[in-house]
Amino acid sequence: LSYLKVKGPGVGVIGTGKGAELALSMITFLPEVVAAVCISGCSSNTVADLHYGEMTLPGLRFDMNKVSVSDTGVFDTFEALDDPTNPANSPCTIPIEKAEGHFLLVVGEDDRMWKSSLYAQLAIGRLRQHGKENFALLSYPGAGHRIDPPSTPFCQVAVDRVLGVPVLGGGESKAHAHAQEHSWGKIQEFLHLHL
């Protein structure tokens, strides 16, 4: 996609999981990004350090001692990510209050990959603490980690691109399908509104 085909003046981004935190970082640091859809993301940078100009956000780490593996070889990482609320981990927090654009946070309350519902609340708390109301939250009971566009197959388990192993994503099929259907319409409305 050439940049000339982008309608402008602003750009919107959509990301899921690690991609969602990259979307949060993009809208925070890149002024041309004016709308970010963050699906099942973390409000802190995770796994690898993020460099932008002179600034570095360290990544929260996964503690592999807190990962359980089922008899079928599925990894449960729900408790494994370092706690973003621990003051020692505050350098990892994405300073989203600097963003001038708008956020749409989408989470499944049965996300088993990590605590995306909590992370969305942390992001909202940070924005409100700085007097910002430039966000909306879509939270879906019974939905898991990968809230993809409608008619995308529902998978409770998927190979994680970062860890390279099958990871439990959570969710119940009917509730997850509803989340995919409902959120897709709301995502499109959000992008039409802010772009």
Short mmCIF file of C-alpha atoms in Angstrom, two decimals:
data_model
loop_
_atom_site.label_atom_id
_atom_site.label_comp_id
_atom_site.label_asym_id
_atom_site.label_seq_id
_atom_site.Cartn_x
_atom_site.Cartn_y
_atom_site.Cartn_z
CA LEU A 1 0.00 0.00 0.00
CA SER A 2 1.61 3.25 -1.06
CA TYR A 3 1.25 6.21 1.28
CA LEU A 4 -0.39 8.15 -1.58
CA LYS A 5 -3.43 5.88 -1.32
CA VAL A 6 -3.95 6.73 2.35
CA LYS A 7 -6.85 9.17 2.59
CA GLY A 8 -5.36 11.28 5.36
CA PRO A 9 -4.76 13.61 7.00
CA GLY A 10 -4.33 11.12 9.84
CA VAL A 11 -3.59 7.40 9.90
CA GLY A 12 -5.35 4.71 11.93
CA VAL A 13 -3.73 1.51 13.22
CA ILE A 14 -5.16 -1.80 14.44
CA GLY A 15 -3.25 -4.40 16.44
CA THR A 16 -3.92 -7.52 18.50
CA GLY A 17 -1.79 -8.72 21.44
CA LYS A 18 1.79 -7.52 20.94
CA GLY A 19 0.47 -5.65 17.88
CA ALA A 20 -1.96 -3.74 20.13
CA GLU A 21 0.82 -2.43 22.33
CA LEU A 22 2.70 -1.41 19.17
CA ALA A 23 -0.46 0.46 18.12
CA LEU A 24 -0.47 2.19 21.53
CA SER A 25 3.18 3.13 21.02
CA MET A 26 2.56 4.41 17.48
CA ILE A 27 -0.29 6.74 18.49
CA THR A 28 1.80 7.93 21.46
CA PHE A 29 4.97 8.77 19.54
CA LEU A 30 3.90 9.34 15.90
CA PRO A 31 1.70 12.44 15.46
CA GLU A 32 0.34 11.25 12.09
CA VAL A 33 -1.33 8.30 13.86
CA VAL A 34 -4.64 9.71 15.12
CA ALA A 35 -6.66 6.55 15.86
CA ALA A 36 -5.55 3.27 17.45
CA VAL A 37 -7.60 0.10 17.81
CA CYS A 38 -5.98 -2.04 20.48
CA ILE A 39 -7.34 -5.59 20.73
CA SER A 40 -6.27 -7.66 23.74
CA GLY A 41 -3.18 -5.55 24.33
CA CYS A 42 -1.01 -4.59 27.27
CA SER A 43 -0.65 -1.01 28.48
CA SER A 44 3.09 -1.58 28.90
CA ASN A 45 5.76 -2.58 26.43
CA THR A 46 6.43 -6.33 26.63
CA VAL A 47 9.07 -8.92 25.73
CA ALA A 48 11.62 -6.75 23.85
CA ASP A 49 12.90 -3.22 24.43
CA LEU A 50 11.24 -0.57 22.24
CA HIS A 51 13.50 2.18 20.89
CA TYR A 52 12.25 5.51 19.53
CA GLY A 53 14.77 8.29 18.98
CA GLU A 54 16.72 8.71 22.21
CA MET A 55 14.07 6.92 24.27
CA THR A 56 13.93 3.24 25.23
CA LEU A 57 10.96 1.51 26.83
CA PRO A 58 12.14 -1.75 28.41
CA GLY A 59 9.89 -4.77 27.91
CA LEU A 60 8.00 -6.60 30.63
CA ARG A 61 9.24 -10.18 30.71
CA PHE A 62 7.49 -13.53 30.84
CA ASP A 63 8.46 -15.63 33.85
CA MET A 64 8.54 -19.13 32.37
CA ASN A 65 8.35 -20.57 35.92
CA LYS A 66 4.76 -19.25 36.02
CA VAL A 67 3.77 -20.99 32.79
CA SER A 68 1.88 -24.25 33.08
CA VAL A 69 1.78 -26.81 30.29
CA SER A 70 -1.18 -29.18 29.85
CA ASP A 71 -0.90 -32.88 29.06
CA THR A 72 -1.58 -31.99 25.41
CA GLY A 73 1.34 -29.51 25.30
CA VAL A 74 -0.70 -26.29 25.49
CA PHE A 75 1.02 -23.43 27.35
CA ASP A 76 -1.02 -21.37 29.83
CA THR A 77 0.75 -17.99 30.12
CA PHE A 78 -2.00 -16.13 32.02
CA GLU A 79 0.07 -15.55 35.19
CA ALA A 80 3.49 -15.34 33.50
CA LEU A 81 3.84 -11.69 32.44
CA ASP A 82 5.60 -9.39 34.91
CA ASP A 83 3.12 -7.23 36.84
CA PRO A 84 2.79 -3.83 35.13
CA THR A 85 1.40 -2.32 38.36
CA ASN A 86 4.64 -3.08 40.22
CA PRO A 87 6.45 0.30 40.59
CA ALA A 88 9.70 -1.43 39.53
CA ASN A 89 8.09 -2.00 36.12
CA SER A 90 6.92 1.60 35.60
CA PRO A 91 9.67 2.30 32.99
CA CYS A 92 7.88 -0.25 30.73
CA THR A 93 4.60 1.73 30.76
CA ILE A 94 3.68 3.30 27.43
CA PRO A 95 3.07 7.03 28.13
CA ILE A 96 -0.25 7.04 26.22
CA GLU A 97 -1.31 10.31 27.85
CA LYS A 98 0.99 12.05 25.31
CA ALA A 99 -1.21 10.89 22.42
CA GLU A 100 -3.43 13.47 20.78
CA GLY A 101 -5.51 10.85 18.95
CA HIS A 102 -8.25 8.44 20.01
CA PHE A 103 -8.10 4.92 21.42
CA LEU A 104 -10.52 2.02 21.01
CA LEU A 105 -9.68 -0.74 23.48
CA VAL A 106 -11.21 -4.15 22.72
CA VAL A 107 -10.90 -6.99 25.25
CA GLY A 108 -12.31 -10.41 25.94
CA GLU A 109 -12.99 -11.00 29.62
CA ASP A 110 -11.98 -14.65 29.17
CA ASP A 111 -8.60 -13.85 27.57
CA ARG A 112 -6.27 -16.57 28.90
CA MET A 113 -3.15 -15.36 27.08
CA TRP A 114 -2.77 -12.52 29.56
CA LYS A 115 -4.84 -10.06 31.61
CA SER A 116 -5.96 -7.78 28.77
CA SER A 117 -9.10 -6.66 30.62
CA LEU A 118 -6.93 -5.44 33.54
CA TYR A 119 -4.44 -3.83 31.13
CA ALA A 120 -7.26 -1.90 29.42
CA GLN A 121 -8.38 -0.61 32.84
CA LEU A 122 -4.79 0.46 33.59
CA ALA A 123 -4.66 2.36 30.28
CA ILE A 124 -8.00 4.06 30.97
CA GLY A 125 -6.86 4.96 34.50
CA ARG A 126 -3.69 6.51 33.11
CA LEU A 127 -5.61 8.57 30.52
CA ARG A 128 -8.16 9.76 33.11
CA GLN A 129 -5.37 10.62 35.56
CA HIS A 130 -4.11 13.04 32.91
CA GLY A 131 -7.57 14.51 32.27
CA LYS A 132 -8.12 12.65 28.99
CA GLU A 133 -11.36 11.09 27.75
CA ASN A 134 -10.07 10.17 24.25
CA PHE A 135 -10.94 6.48 24.53
CA ALA A 136 -13.70 3.93 24.27
CA LEU A 137 -13.73 0.41 25.71
CA LEU A 138 -15.44 -2.67 24.28
CA SER A 139 -15.34 -5.51 26.80
CA TYR A 140 -16.86 -8.90 25.96
CA PRO A 141 -17.76 -11.55 28.58
CA GLY A 142 -16.78 -15.03 27.40
CA ALA A 143 -14.49 -13.82 24.61
CA GLY A 144 -10.86 -14.92 24.40
CA HIS A 145 -7.62 -13.36 23.18
CA ARG A 146 -7.80 -13.17 19.37
CA ILE A 147 -10.87 -11.09 18.57
CA ASP A 148 -10.54 -11.16 14.78
CA PRO A 149 -12.97 -9.95 12.07
CA PRO A 150 -16.29 -11.84 11.77
CA SER A 151 -16.35 -15.32 10.20
CA THR A 152 -12.76 -15.90 11.26
CA PRO A 153 -12.41 -19.36 12.83
CA PHE A 154 -12.45 -19.36 16.62
CA CYS A 155 -9.40 -21.02 18.13
CA GLN A 156 -9.05 -21.48 21.89
CA VAL A 157 -5.42 -22.45 21.26
CA ALA A 158 -3.01 -20.97 18.70
CA VAL A 159 0.74 -21.03 18.12
CA ASP A 160 2.09 -17.80 19.57
CA ARG A 161 4.42 -15.91 17.21
CA VAL A 162 6.66 -14.70 20.04
CA LEU A 163 6.92 -17.90 22.08
CA GLY A 164 6.62 -20.31 19.12
CA VAL A 165 4.45 -22.77 21.08
CA PRO A 166 0.69 -23.48 21.30
CA VAL A 167 -0.78 -21.01 23.81
CA LEU A 168 -4.20 -20.99 25.45
CA GLY A 169 -6.21 -18.00 24.22
CA GLY A 170 -9.42 -18.67 26.12
CA GLY A 171 -12.97 -17.89 25.19
CA GLU A 172 -16.22 -19.74 24.56
CA SER A 173 -17.23 -20.14 20.91
CA LYS A 174 -20.65 -18.40 20.91
CA ALA A 175 -19.54 -15.46 23.08
CA HIS A 176 -16.33 -15.10 21.10
CA ALA A 177 -18.20 -15.12 17.77
CA HIS A 178 -20.50 -12.39 19.12
CA ALA A 179 -17.46 -10.31 20.14
CA GLN A 180 -15.95 -10.66 16.67
CA GLU A 181 -19.22 -9.68 14.97
CA HIS A 182 -20.04 -6.76 17.28
CA SER A 183 -16.53 -5.33 17.61
CA TRP A 184 -15.93 -5.32 13.85
CA GLY A 185 -18.85 -2.93 13.29
CA LYS A 186 -17.71 -0.73 16.18
CA ILE A 187 -14.10 -0.70 14.91
CA GLN A 188 -15.28 0.50 11.51
CA GLU A 189 -17.47 3.20 13.10
CA PHE A 190 -14.54 4.34 15.25
CA LEU A 191 -12.19 4.61 12.26
CA HIS A 192 -14.77 6.43 10.12
CA LEU A 193 -15.34 8.88 12.97
CA HIS A 194 -11.69 9.70 13.65
CA LEU A 195 -10.08 9.42 10.20
#
